[in-house]
Backbone as CSV, one residue per row, in Angstrom:
resi,resn,N_x,N_y,N_z,CA_x,CA_y,CA_z,C_x,C_y,C_z
1,MET,-10.801,-4.729,45.245,-11.899,-4.142,45.664,-12.657,-5.073,46.993
2,SER,-14.072,-5.215,45.750,-15.005,-6.295,46.471,-15.605,-6.993,44.930
3,ILE,-16.322,-7.919,45.580,-16.630,-8.689,44.422,-18.516,-8.515,44.884
4,GLY,-18.639,-8.175,44.209,-20.701,-7.499,43.727,-21.166,-8.440,44.373
5,THR,-22.963,-8.201,43.949,-23.247,-9.220,44.346,-25.515,-8.522,43.397
6,ASP,-26.282,-9.490,43.178,-27.219,-8.476,42.675,-27.606,-8.074,43.860
7,ALA,-28.245,-7.972,44.483,-28.486,-7.341,45.447,-28.506,-5.562,44.962
8,PRO,-29.320,-4.996,44.915,-29.685,-3.127,44.401,-28.202,-3.027,45.259
9,HIS,-27.750,-1.245,44.629,-26.848,-0.480,45.236,-27.375,0.511,46.578
10,VAL,-26.099,0.111,47.087,-26.209,0.564,48.694,-25.724,1.999,48.722
11,LYS,-26.923,2.754,48.567,-26.746,4.228,48.279,-26.866,4.873,49.947
12,SER,-27.651,4.225,50.581,-27.621,5.075,51.581,-28.276,4.224,52.983
13,PRO,-27.536,3.976,54.687,-28.163,2.549,54.926,-29.917,2.701,54.569
14,GLY,-30.153,0.825,54.727,-31.545,0.446,54.851,-32.002,0.478,52.635
15,THR,-30.767,0.170,52.228,-31.102,0.136,50.338,-31.704,-1.157,50.576
16,VAL,-32.623,-1.880,50.257,-32.664,-3.549,50.759,-33.850,-3.684,49.583
17,GLY,-33.206,-4.891,48.688,-34.552,-5.299,47.386,-34.975,-4.371,46.425
18,PRO,-35.086,-5.882,44.954,-35.022,-5.644,44.437,-36.186,-4.416,43.637
19,GLU,-37.339,-4.820,44.354,-38.665,-3.247,44.105,-37.965,-2.127,44.649
20,GLY,-37.259,-2.647,45.013,-37.315,-0.494,46.005,-35.955,-0.865,47.068
21,THR,-36.511,0.236,47.371,-35.731,0.641,49.053,-36.372,1.139,49.930
22,VAL,-35.955,0.780,51.882,-36.400,0.914,52.822,-35.386,2.426,53.143
23,GLY,-36.504,3.349,52.972,-35.662,4.074,53.186,-36.037,5.267,54.666
24,PRO,-35.765,5.697,55.918,-35.948,7.066,56.454,-37.916,6.650,56.200
25,GLU,-38.445,6.422,55.577,-40.235,6.365,55.736,-40.254,5.124,55.728
26,GLY,-39.487,4.362,55.066,-40.335,2.929,55.419,-40.032,2.624,54.343
27,THR,-40.097,2.833,52.754,-41.008,2.330,52.006,-40.288,2.051,51.190
28,VAL,-41.032,-0.130,51.085,-40.771,-1.446,49.998,-41.659,-1.957,48.760
29,GLY,-40.218,-2.312,47.945,-41.034,-2.576,47.001,-42.496,-1.961,46.183
30,SER,-42.943,-2.666,45.573,-43.514,-1.374,45.356,-45.640,-1.954,45.440
31,GLU,-45.647,-3.264,45.970,-46.963,-3.738,46.836,-47.189,-2.115,48.034
32,GLY,-46.405,-1.518,48.381,-46.402,-0.471,49.697,-45.349,-0.317,50.321
33,THR,-45.650,0.051,51.735,-45.286,0.796,52.475,-45.250,0.394,54.069
34,VAL,-44.560,0.328,54.549,-44.189,-0.169,56.404,-43.834,0.872,57.390
35,GLY,-43.722,0.561,58.075,-42.999,1.301,59.238,-42.148,1.271,59.587
36,SER,-40.846,1.842,59.747,-39.481,1.318,60.635,-39.637,-0.314,61.137
37,GLU,-41.170,-0.650,61.979,-40.302,-1.678,62.180,-40.331,-3.192,61.129
38,GLY,-41.109,-2.624,59.728,-40.124,-3.581,59.070,-38.876,-3.119,58.471
39,THR,-38.246,-2.208,59.340,-37.299,-1.737,58.072,-35.764,-2.684,59.260
40,VAL,-36.337,-2.349,60.081,-35.147,-3.368,61.595,-36.281,-5.076,61.521
41,ARG,-37.590,-5.059,60.678,-37.207,-6.519,60.505,-35.887,-7.535,59.463
42,ASP,-36.205,-6.978,58.871,-35.715,-6.336,57.812,-34.293,-6.788,58.688
43,ALA,-33.654,-6.216,59.689,-32.092,-5.756,59.605,-32.257,-7.124,60.485
44,ALA,-32.804,-7.435,61.309,-32.770,-8.335,62.243,-32.386,-10.152,61.572
45,VAL,-33.221,-9.895,60.282,-32.805,-11.040,59.398,-32.353,-11.725,58.921
46,LEU,-31.145,-10.051,58.228,-29.650,-9.975,57.259,-28.950,-10.208,58.706
47,ASP,-29.312,-9.789,60.147,-28.452,-10.481,61.416,-28.483,-11.983,61.033
48,ALA,-29.387,-12.490,61.271,-29.476,-13.736,61.668,-28.579,-14.489,60.793
49,ALA,-28.651,-14.158,58.909,-28.713,-15.167,58.384,-26.298,-14.223,58.294
50,LYS,-26.073,-14.121,58.318,-24.707,-12.947,59.212,-23.978,-14.228,59.758
51,ALA,-24.953,-14.899,61.051,-24.400,-14.914,61.612,-24.895,-16.237,61.344
52,SER,-25.411,-17.101,61.120,-25.285,-18.396,59.887,-23.814,-18.506,59.203
53,LEU,-24.029,-17.965,58.027,-23.159,-17.397,56.586,-21.850,-18.218,58.512
54,LEU,-21.455,-16.574,58.997,-20.343,-17.119,59.517,-20.166,-18.789,60.472
55,ALA,-21.074,-19.791,60.699,-21.183,-20.087,61.923,-20.645,-21.536,60.958
56,VAL,-22.428,-22.065,60.338,-21.758,-23.008,59.436,-21.903,-23.278,57.413
57,GLY,-21.492,-21.666,57.001,-21.394,-21.780,55.847,-22.757,-21.185,55.028
58,VAL,-22.372,-21.660,53.527,-23.143,-20.751,53.176,-24.307,-22.536,52.373
59,ARG,-23.232,-23.377,52.271,-24.475,-24.800,51.944,-24.604,-25.314,52.962
60,ARG,-24.570,-24.478,54.461,-25.287,-25.564,55.258,-26.340,-24.722,55.528
61,THR,-26.562,-23.162,55.367,-27.127,-22.301,55.961,-28.505,-22.562,54.866
62,THR,-29.534,-22.556,56.022,-31.223,-22.438,55.296,-32.323,-21.306,55.849
63,LEU,-33.526,-20.852,54.785,-33.724,-19.944,54.870,-34.585,-20.767,56.777
64,THR,-34.889,-21.797,56.962,-35.378,-21.969,57.924,-34.522,-21.440,58.735
65,GLU,-32.968,-22.111,58.875,-32.126,-21.878,60.427,-32.432,-20.629,60.478
66,VAL,-32.399,-18.968,59.219,-32.142,-17.804,59.721,-33.772,-17.674,60.999
67,ALA,-34.854,-18.068,60.103,-35.729,-17.831,59.950,-36.105,-18.005,61.875
68,ARG,-35.470,-19.030,61.839,-35.343,-19.383,63.593,-34.539,-18.375,64.525
69,ARG,-33.201,-17.478,63.930,-32.493,-16.931,63.880,-32.842,-16.170,65.141
70,ALA,-33.652,-15.583,64.204,-34.575,-13.662,62.972,-35.860,-14.193,64.296
71,GLY,-35.600,-15.006,65.121,-37.621,-14.541,65.208,-38.697,-14.810,64.927
72,THR,-38.855,-15.273,63.208,-39.467,-15.136,62.120,-39.991,-16.103,61.704
73,SER,-41.605,-16.778,60.993,-41.350,-17.889,60.041,-40.334,-17.615,58.598
74,ARG,-40.481,-19.112,58.120,-39.972,-19.175,57.508,-40.695,-18.819,56.280
75,MET,-41.873,-18.246,56.286,-42.922,-18.060,54.835,-42.602,-16.696,55.052
76,THR,-42.579,-15.793,56.455,-41.966,-14.300,56.248,-40.967,-14.540,55.567
77,LEU,-39.891,-15.013,55.652,-39.091,-14.981,54.812,-39.301,-14.568,53.260
78,TYR,-39.852,-16.046,52.821,-40.102,-16.495,51.397,-40.727,-14.920,50.778
79,ARG,-42.303,-14.290,51.697,-42.128,-12.843,50.796,-41.638,-12.400,50.202
80,ARG,-40.184,-11.783,50.910,-39.489,-11.400,51.326,-38.323,-11.189,50.414
81,TRP,-37.620,-12.249,50.868,-36.603,-12.983,49.378,-37.368,-14.306,49.175
82,PRO,-36.749,-14.334,47.503,-36.939,-15.329,46.813,-36.871,-17.058,47.265
83,ASP,-35.890,-16.560,47.831,-34.708,-18.025,47.782,-33.721,-17.459,48.318
84,LEU,-32.952,-18.485,49.290,-31.068,-18.269,50.263,-30.684,-17.456,49.742
85,ARG,-30.438,-17.734,48.011,-29.434,-17.347,47.571,-29.675,-15.416,46.997
86,ALA,-30.958,-15.070,47.132,-31.147,-13.104,47.329,-30.580,-12.880,48.467
87,LEU,-31.777,-13.961,49.476,-30.580,-13.063,50.391,-28.994,-13.138,50.711
88,VAL,-28.823,-14.166,50.826,-27.253,-14.291,51.249,-26.433,-13.029,50.008
89,GLY,-26.907,-13.042,48.979,-26.550,-11.752,47.588,-27.152,-10.187,48.902
90,GLU,-27.667,-10.272,49.499,-28.767,-8.910,50.014,-27.058,-9.508,52.282
91,VAL,-27.119,-9.994,51.913,-26.400,-9.801,53.434,-24.917,-8.954,52.800
92,MET,-24.725,-9.685,51.669,-22.716,-8.656,51.178,-23.075,-8.321,50.363
93,THR,-24.492,-7.575,50.035,-24.073,-6.073,49.577,-24.390,-4.832,50.859
94,ARG,-25.408,-5.398,51.623,-25.084,-5.088,53.099,-23.743,-4.502,53.809
95,GLU,-23.283,-6.250,54.321,-21.580,-5.660,54.702,-20.639,-4.978,54.145
96,TRP,-20.686,-5.160,51.821,-19.584,-4.674,51.724,-20.035,-3.272,51.684
97,GLY,-20.960,-2.825,51.019,-21.749,-1.806,50.993,-20.961,-0.632,52.295
98,SER,-21.427,-0.822,53.537,-21.240,-0.465,54.439,-19.112,-0.056,54.470
99,ILE,-18.653,-0.780,53.709,-17.090,-0.489,53.732,-16.850,0.744,52.432
100,VAL,-17.141,0.352,51.762,-17.531,1.054,50.496,-17.550,2.325,50.195
101,THR,-18.384,2.615,51.524,-19.172,4.246,52.329,-18.860,4.220,53.528
102,ALA,-17.907,3.666,54.207,-16.596,4.204,55.019,-15.748,4.673,54.546
103,ALA,-15.335,3.789,53.358,-14.231,4.839,52.369,-14.147,6.096,51.400
104,ALA,-16.290,6.491,51.185,-15.915,7.418,50.470,-16.745,8.424,51.383
105,ARG,-16.281,8.688,52.813,-16.980,9.878,53.193,-15.654,11.199,53.611
106,PRO,-14.478,11.288,53.802,-13.284,11.909,53.298,-13.753,11.927,52.495
107,ALA,-13.869,11.343,51.021,-13.697,11.564,49.803,-14.976,12.995,49.835
108,GLU,-16.199,12.659,50.435,-17.363,13.864,50.529,-16.938,14.794,51.181
109,ARG,-16.197,15.331,52.258,-15.988,16.467,52.022,-15.068,16.814,51.916
110,ASP,-14.213,16.493,50.471,-13.242,16.656,49.581,-14.079,17.324,48.796
111,PRO,-14.628,18.575,48.225,-15.226,18.803,46.596,-14.039,18.069,45.677
112,ARG,-13.206,18.552,45.937,-11.149,18.664,44.707,-10.679,17.068,44.625
113,GLY,-11.312,16.241,45.265,-11.461,14.753,45.350,-10.120,14.462,46.038
114,GLY,-9.829,15.069,46.362,-8.954,14.897,47.213,-6.639,14.962,46.801
115,GLU,-5.782,14.434,47.299,-5.058,14.410,47.064,-5.053,13.159,46.453
116,LEU,-3.900,13.405,46.020,-3.239,11.153,45.261,-2.903,10.431,46.622
117,ASP,-2.479,11.065,47.193,-1.619,10.277,48.299,-3.527,10.094,49.375
118,GLY,-3.783,10.615,49.770,-5.322,10.390,50.024,-5.572,8.864,49.376
119,ILE,-6.386,9.820,48.873,-6.281,8.693,47.667,-6.945,7.736,47.628
120,VAL,-5.730,7.125,46.570,-4.010,6.013,47.261,-4.455,5.141,48.308
121,ASP,-4.233,6.081,49.161,-3.856,5.289,50.844,-5.931,5.118,50.906
122,GLU,-6.813,5.651,51.100,-8.328,5.332,50.619,-8.364,4.128,50.355
123,ILE,-7.670,4.091,49.356,-7.811,2.095,48.239,-7.619,1.922,48.907
124,VAL,-6.439,1.553,49.153,-5.058,0.478,50.171,-6.376,0.144,51.256
125,ALA,-6.387,1.261,52.592,-6.979,1.069,53.467,-8.460,0.080,53.513
126,THR,-9.228,0.568,51.917,-10.060,-0.789,51.823,-10.279,-2.007,51.372
127,VAL,-9.099,-1.884,50.381,-8.811,-3.151,50.038,-9.094,-4.270,51.391
128,GLU,-7.287,-3.700,52.274,-7.719,-4.233,53.324,-8.782,-4.395,53.900
129,ALA,-9.331,-3.943,54.269,-10.899,-4.407,55.314,-11.750,-4.873,54.343
130,PHE,-11.492,-5.308,53.283,-12.702,-5.613,52.386,-11.522,-7.086,53.353
131,ARG,-9.736,-7.460,52.419,-9.853,-8.833,52.804,-9.450,-8.905,54.301
132,VAL,-10.359,-8.608,55.052,-9.883,-9.206,56.924,-12.160,-9.422,57.056
133,ASN,-12.570,-8.717,55.965,-13.595,-9.177,56.416,-14.098,-10.557,57.215
134,PRO,-15.137,-10.238,58.111,-15.391,-12.130,58.132,-16.208,-12.383,57.471
135,VAL,-17.129,-11.888,57.138,-17.637,-12.744,55.325,-17.633,-12.855,54.045
136,TYR,-17.112,-12.252,53.309,-16.136,-12.236,52.698,-15.132,-14.122,52.227
137,ARG,-14.345,-13.442,54.319,-13.188,-14.564,54.458,-14.446,-15.815,54.622
138,ARG,-15.131,-16.051,55.076,-16.005,-17.006,54.678,-16.570,-17.927,53.414
139,ILE,-17.195,-16.995,53.025,-17.833,-16.989,51.965,-16.383,-17.857,50.421
140,LEU,-15.210,-17.216,50.449,-14.099,-17.290,50.186,-13.273,-18.428,50.386
141,GLU,-13.285,-19.637,51.309,-13.504,-20.119,52.242,-13.692,-21.779,51.603
142,THR,-15.092,-21.117,52.045,-16.064,-22.511,51.832,-16.808,-22.278,50.659
143,ASP,-17.491,-21.150,50.028,-18.327,-21.932,49.024,-17.658,-19.806,48.109
144,ALA,-16.881,-20.476,47.298,-16.142,-19.058,46.378,-16.437,-19.229,45.101
145,GLU,-17.203,-20.358,44.941,-17.901,-20.584,43.207,-18.744,-19.028,43.380
146,MET,-19.897,-19.035,44.488,-20.728,-17.994,44.172,-20.051,-15.956,43.963
147,LEU,-18.410,-16.564,43.730,-18.352,-15.073,43.767,-17.984,-15.129,41.940
148,LEU,-17.690,-16.402,41.460,-17.959,-16.167,39.737,-18.758,-16.187,39.438
149,PRO,-19.087,-15.413,39.087,-20.669,-14.414,37.907,-19.756,-13.187,38.475
150,TYR,-19.425,-12.620,39.505,-19.267,-10.955,39.825,-17.044,-11.152,38.845
151,LEU,-17.388,-12.242,38.789,-15.257,-12.232,38.168,-15.757,-12.745,36.161
152,THR,-16.598,-12.787,36.113,-16.413,-13.384,34.713,-17.781,-12.975,33.766
153,GLU,-19.250,-12.559,34.000,-19.980,-13.098,33.821,-21.037,-11.024,33.853
154,ARG,-20.855,-10.931,35.204,-21.641,-9.749,35.266,-21.364,-8.825,36.707
155,ARG,-21.570,-7.215,36.343,-20.880,-6.397,37.315,-21.775,-6.281,38.102
156,GLY,-21.843,-6.276,39.166,-22.439,-6.375,41.344,-22.706,-4.904,41.482
157,ALA,-23.770,-5.144,42.474,-24.115,-4.766,42.707,-23.026,-3.594,43.645
158,THR,-21.976,-3.408,43.725,-21.307,-3.336,44.880,-19.864,-3.201,44.112
159,GLN,-20.011,-3.531,42.835,-19.176,-3.040,42.758,-19.494,-1.763,41.315
160,GLN,-20.176,-1.824,41.146,-21.351,-0.662,40.723,-20.980,0.375,41.083
161,MET,-21.025,-0.010,43.260,-21.799,1.700,43.283,-19.696,1.940,44.125
162,ILE,-18.798,0.746,43.569,-17.745,1.200,43.643,-16.857,1.944,42.628
163,VAL,-17.280,1.484,41.092,-16.998,1.915,40.044,-17.695,4.197,40.110
164,ASP,-18.924,4.146,40.021,-19.158,5.623,40.490,-18.457,6.345,41.908
165,LEU,-18.395,6.017,42.518,-17.521,6.581,43.963,-16.442,7.099,43.038
166,LEU,-15.489,6.415,42.424,-14.146,6.000,42.157,-14.003,7.402,41.188
167,ALA,-14.591,7.133,40.138,-14.540,8.012,38.603,-15.374,9.196,39.238
168,GLY,-16.450,9.150,40.421,-16.733,10.950,41.002,-15.560,11.304,41.477
169,GLN,-14.605,10.345,42.187,-13.143,10.940,42.658,-12.130,11.448,42.773
170,LEU,-11.984,10.463,41.442,-10.547,10.882,40.159,-11.102,12.062,39.297
171,GLY,-12.597,11.736,39.308,-13.260,13.430,37.913,-12.555,14.312,38.401
172,ALA,-13.517,14.399,40.145,-12.321,16.167,40.781,-11.539,15.946,41.122
173,ALA,-10.701,14.746,41.154,-9.311,15.289,41.699,-8.534,15.594,40.466
174,ALA,-8.664,14.915,38.912,-8.460,15.514,37.726,-8.618,16.611,37.003
175,ARG,-9.346,16.982,37.531,-10.335,18.674,37.314,-8.948,19.454,38.125
176,ALA,-8.827,18.962,39.407,-7.821,20.157,40.814,-6.399,20.066,39.855
177,GLY,-5.976,18.483,39.068,-4.669,18.351,38.878,-4.203,17.598,39.430
178,THR,-4.958,16.755,40.474,-3.860,15.788,41.177,-4.195,14.398,41.377
179,VAL,-4.058,15.142,39.679,-4.883,12.743,39.309,-4.865,13.048,37.582
180,ARG,-3.972,11.853,36.694,-4.297,12.776,35.543,-5.633,12.445,34.657
181,ALA,-5.409,12.928,33.777,-6.441,13.327,33.264,-7.021,11.718,32.407
182,GLY,-8.299,11.678,32.069,-8.798,11.172,31.570,-10.257,10.318,32.359
183,ASP,-10.713,9.610,31.388,-12.514,9.133,31.131,-12.247,8.531,32.469
184,PRO,-12.716,9.040,33.738,-13.507,8.982,34.713,-13.385,7.708,35.112
185,GLU,-14.154,6.948,34.784,-14.880,5.949,34.665,-13.772,4.250,34.069
186,ALA,-13.166,4.562,33.171,-12.326,3.992,32.706,-11.125,3.945,34.034
187,LEU,-10.673,5.006,34.711,-10.132,4.545,35.031,-10.247,4.416,36.559
188,ALA,-11.204,4.397,36.589,-12.044,3.531,38.295,-12.313,2.205,37.598
189,VAL,-12.863,1.877,36.599,-12.701,0.461,36.069,-11.363,-0.102,36.271
190,MET,-10.426,0.297,35.847,-9.230,-0.079,35.848,-8.390,-0.626,37.405
191,VAL,-8.707,0.803,38.018,-8.087,0.439,39.934,-8.758,-0.202,40.045
192,LEU,-10.188,-0.758,39.922,-11.530,-1.881,41.077,-10.534,-3.266,39.839
193,LEU,-10.271,-3.603,39.180,-9.738,-4.668,38.230,-8.833,-5.258,38.182
194,VAL,-7.502,-3.841,38.845,-6.141,-4.130,39.832,-6.401,-5.328,41.089
195,VAL,-7.307,-4.262,41.783,-7.420,-3.947,43.703,-8.555,-5.181,43.480
196,GLN,-9.189,-5.467,42.517,-10.292,-6.544,43.250,-9.260,-7.892,42.437
197,SER,-8.510,-8.037,41.950,-7.521,-8.705,41.990,-6.810,-9.248,43.159
198,TYR,-6.507,-7.585,42.784,-5.383,-7.798,44.562,-6.318,-8.552,46.382
199,VAL,-7.283,-8.785,46.227,-8.249,-8.790,47.168,-7.970,-10.379,47.036
200,LEU,-9.279,-10.743,45.905,-9.374,-12.303,45.927,-7.642,-13.067,45.828
201,SER,-6.640,-12.862,45.044,-5.359,-13.602,45.157,-4.264,-12.880,45.592
202,ALA,-4.166,-12.199,46.797,-3.209,-12.176,47.103,-2.373,-13.190,48.283
203,ASP,-3.298,-13.342,49.284,-3.392,-14.853,49.683,-2.320,-15.969,49.046
204,ALA,-3.197,-16.037,48.240,-2.770,-17.388,47.783,-1.054,-17.521,46.803
205,LEU,-1.811,-16.102,45.952,-0.252,-15.899,45.375,0.911,-15.837,45.683
206,GLY,1.126,-15.230,47.150,2.006,-14.098,47.452,3.103,-14.544,48.037
207,GLY,2.765,-15.998,48.054,3.638,-17.095,48.533,4.367,-16.563,49.693
208,ARG,5.749,-16.164,49.889,6.353,-15.578,50.804,6.478,-13.859,51.025
209,VAL,6.137,-13.115,50.618,6.741,-11.445,50.495,5.055,-11.540,51.329
210,PRO,5.665,-10.434,52.085,5.221,-10.235,53.386,3.410,-9.800,53.084
211,THR,2.439,-9.619,53.437,1.868,-8.162,52.982,2.301,-7.446,53.346
212,ARG,2.835,-6.787,54.658,3.121,-4.666,54.206,4.040,-4.442,53.383
213,THR,4.911,-5.579,52.487,5.392,-5.350,50.782,4.593,-5.782,50.345
214,ARG,3.905,-6.772,49.990,2.607,-6.486,48.776,1.584,-4.945,48.740
215,ASP,1.564,-4.817,50.281,0.399,-3.693,50.498,0.955,-1.891,49.882
216,GLY,2.514,-2.186,50.357,3.784,-1.894,49.351,3.244,-1.086,48.018
217,GLU,3.549,-2.691,47.138,3.779,-2.511,45.995,2.105,-1.857,45.418
218,LEU,1.774,-2.447,46.315,-0.127,-2.598,45.384,-0.076,-0.226,45.721
219,ARG,0.435,-0.399,46.712,0.157,1.438,46.784,1.316,2.515,45.756
220,ARG,2.097,1.461,45.781,2.815,2.218,44.132,2.567,2.080,42.813
221,LEU,2.620,0.741,42.745,1.060,0.535,41.523,0.512,1.491,40.816
222,LEU,-1.026,2.157,42.353,-1.674,2.836,42.159,-1.618,4.075,41.523
223,HIS,0.083,4.799,42.867,0.074,6.393,42.943,0.651,6.035,41.305
224,THR,1.361,4.909,40.715,2.017,5.606,39.265,0.860,5.740,37.909
225,TYR,-0.137,4.625,38.378,-0.900,4.357,37.469,-1.879,5.867,37.505
226,LEU,-1.992,6.680,38.810,-2.659,8.160,38.818,-2.391,9.228,38.364
227,THR,-0.973,9.613,38.676,-0.304,10.465,38.705,0.028,11.468,37.976
228,PRO,-0.691,12.476,37.509,-0.245,13.486,36.416,0.936,12.877,35.805
229,ASP,-0.175,13.583,34.467,1.241,13.339,33.247,0.819,14.542,32.748
230,HIS,2.500,14.891,33.430,3.282,16.246,32.924,4.309,15.805,31.936
231,ASP,4.253,15.144,30.838,4.859,14.902,29.830,4.577,15.934,28.676
232,THR,5.819,16.616,28.129,6.044,17.297,27.140,5.930,17.098,25.688
233,THR,6.639,15.569,25.516,6.316,14.927,24.830,5.804,14.575,23.585
234,GLY,4.364,14.597,24.015,3.389,14.226,23.284,3.164,12.595,22.777
235,ASP,3.039,12.945,21.512,3.269,11.137,20.809,4.341,10.876,20.253
236,ARG,5.674,11.663,20.173,6.568,11.467,19.677,7.423,10.477,20.071
237,GLY,6.579,9.250,21.138,7.193,8.723,21.708,8.554,8.444,22.114
238,LEU,9.449,7.564,21.469,10.571,7.255,22.124,11.555,8.757,20.959
239,ASP,11.666,9.577,20.171,11.966,10.544,20.411,11.816,11.717,21.445
240,PRO,12.057,12.251,22.522,11.988,13.197,23.107,13.795,14.148,22.455
241,GLU,13.257,15.229,23.266,13.866,16.821,22.394,14.795,15.941,23.185
242,PRO,16.536,16.593,21.913,17.807,15.981,22.292,18.658,16.849,23.876
243,ASP,18.941,15.986,25.050,19.760,16.498,25.928,20.568,18.092,25.492
244,PRO,20.455,19.184,26.462,21.695,19.825,26.294,22.918,19.845,25.547
245,ALA,23.343,18.671,26.350,25.094,18.235,25.478,25.002,18.190,23.424
246,GLY,23.583,18.016,23.974,23.312,18.203,21.782,23.489,16.675,21.358
247,GLU,23.635,15.869,22.475,22.975,14.174,22.290,21.622,13.798,21.641
248,PRO,21.227,13.046,20.705,20.185,12.978,20.483,19.093,12.142,21.309
249,GLY,18.209,11.861,21.579,17.414,11.296,22.433,18.349,9.988,22.068
250,PRO,17.182,8.761,22.905,17.208,7.294,22.873,16.611,6.526,21.552
251,GLY,14.725,7.416,21.740,14.673,7.283,20.170,15.314,7.355,18.696
252,ARG,15.952,8.233,19.031,17.297,9.556,17.526,17.762,8.040,17.675
253,LEU,18.812,8.034,18.784,19.975,6.700,18.732,19.252,5.852,18.019
254,PHE,18.112,4.516,19.023,18.153,3.460,18.275,17.952,3.834,17.064
255,GLU,17.312,4.845,16.157,16.222,4.840,15.009,17.825,4.972,13.965
256,ASN,19.174,5.870,14.408,20.008,5.786,13.693,21.368,4.517,13.457
257,ARG,21.204,3.758,15.052,22.028,2.920,14.602,21.687,1.425,13.471
258,LEU,19.972,1.662,13.791,19.384,1.230,13.119,19.188,0.962,11.350
259,PHE,19.948,3.153,10.587,19.390,2.554,9.644,20.978,2.623,9.222
260,GLU,22.246,2.624,10.356,24.061,1.729,10.278,23.803,0.342,10.099
261,ASN,22.219,-0.081,10.784,22.979,-1.503,10.176,22.322,-2.141,9.080
262,ARG,20.929,-1.021,8.036,20.326,-1.926,7.187,21.851,-0.865,6.650
263,SER,22.376,-0.305,5.826,23.581,-0.048,5.381,24.424,-1.067,5.342
264,SER,25.313,-0.866,6.489,26.395,-2.122,6.320,25.844,-3.778,6.173
265,ALA,24.279,-3.488,5.798,23.821,-5.329,4.898,23.654,-5.140,4.152
266,GLY,23.543,-3.580,3.183,23.483,-2.896,2.171,24.527,-3.274,0.444
267,ARG,25.467,-2.851,2.173,27.336,-2.949,1.125,28.122,-3.850,1.156
268,LEU,27.388,-5.323,2.161,27.915,-6.382,2.139,26.691,-7.518,2.200
269,ALA,25.985,-7.113,0.834,25.313,-7.665,-0.275,25.707,-7.441,-1.436
């Protein structure tokens, strides 16, 4: 669903910087506070950085160019972000965090976590929002290696945000009986692994399969994975109850045939 960043968790509009958050009061970092003007200035810089990314890509974006677009000095940017990578990471976190936050709003209104169909619909819609996001598309097209650390080395802030939100929603839905029981975080991580792969690779590996068909198959996969398990056979695996006609179940039939084959082999020996 998302490729993470090293910027902080986006829990509310204005969360920025590794040192602290810019909330309604404008608190930033550990060195003091600034007013709403500081928040506006940060937003202007992030807007300028986004515009530069979309125009020329990550490699050709410079702090000098971002400062020019934002109407501020390069030294001002250096006091706020140590390098371009940190600034780009915050642009990605703001951009993708807004997608996740928008997707989470319907779930917040339902304390039971929602019905399974609704949960799957929200996940698929969020996947599509990521796939068409212009910042994501630009980075994937021109600087895809920036995403590699969040695929092979560590969980980024946006990925952690998705896991937290999904785990809360799936846990509530499981308690209501609309999603299968299990460790909510484990379920959330597996869903993230599936949809993240889809976001990254669907176009490259989809071949001649239409997008609508792929989305339908993703929906089926998620629905099947999260459907509550009402199987009453427990851990007996392939040995369910015989059918009403008295025929053995598939597991018992397999065992009977295996026994017969071994007996025949013994007689031939």
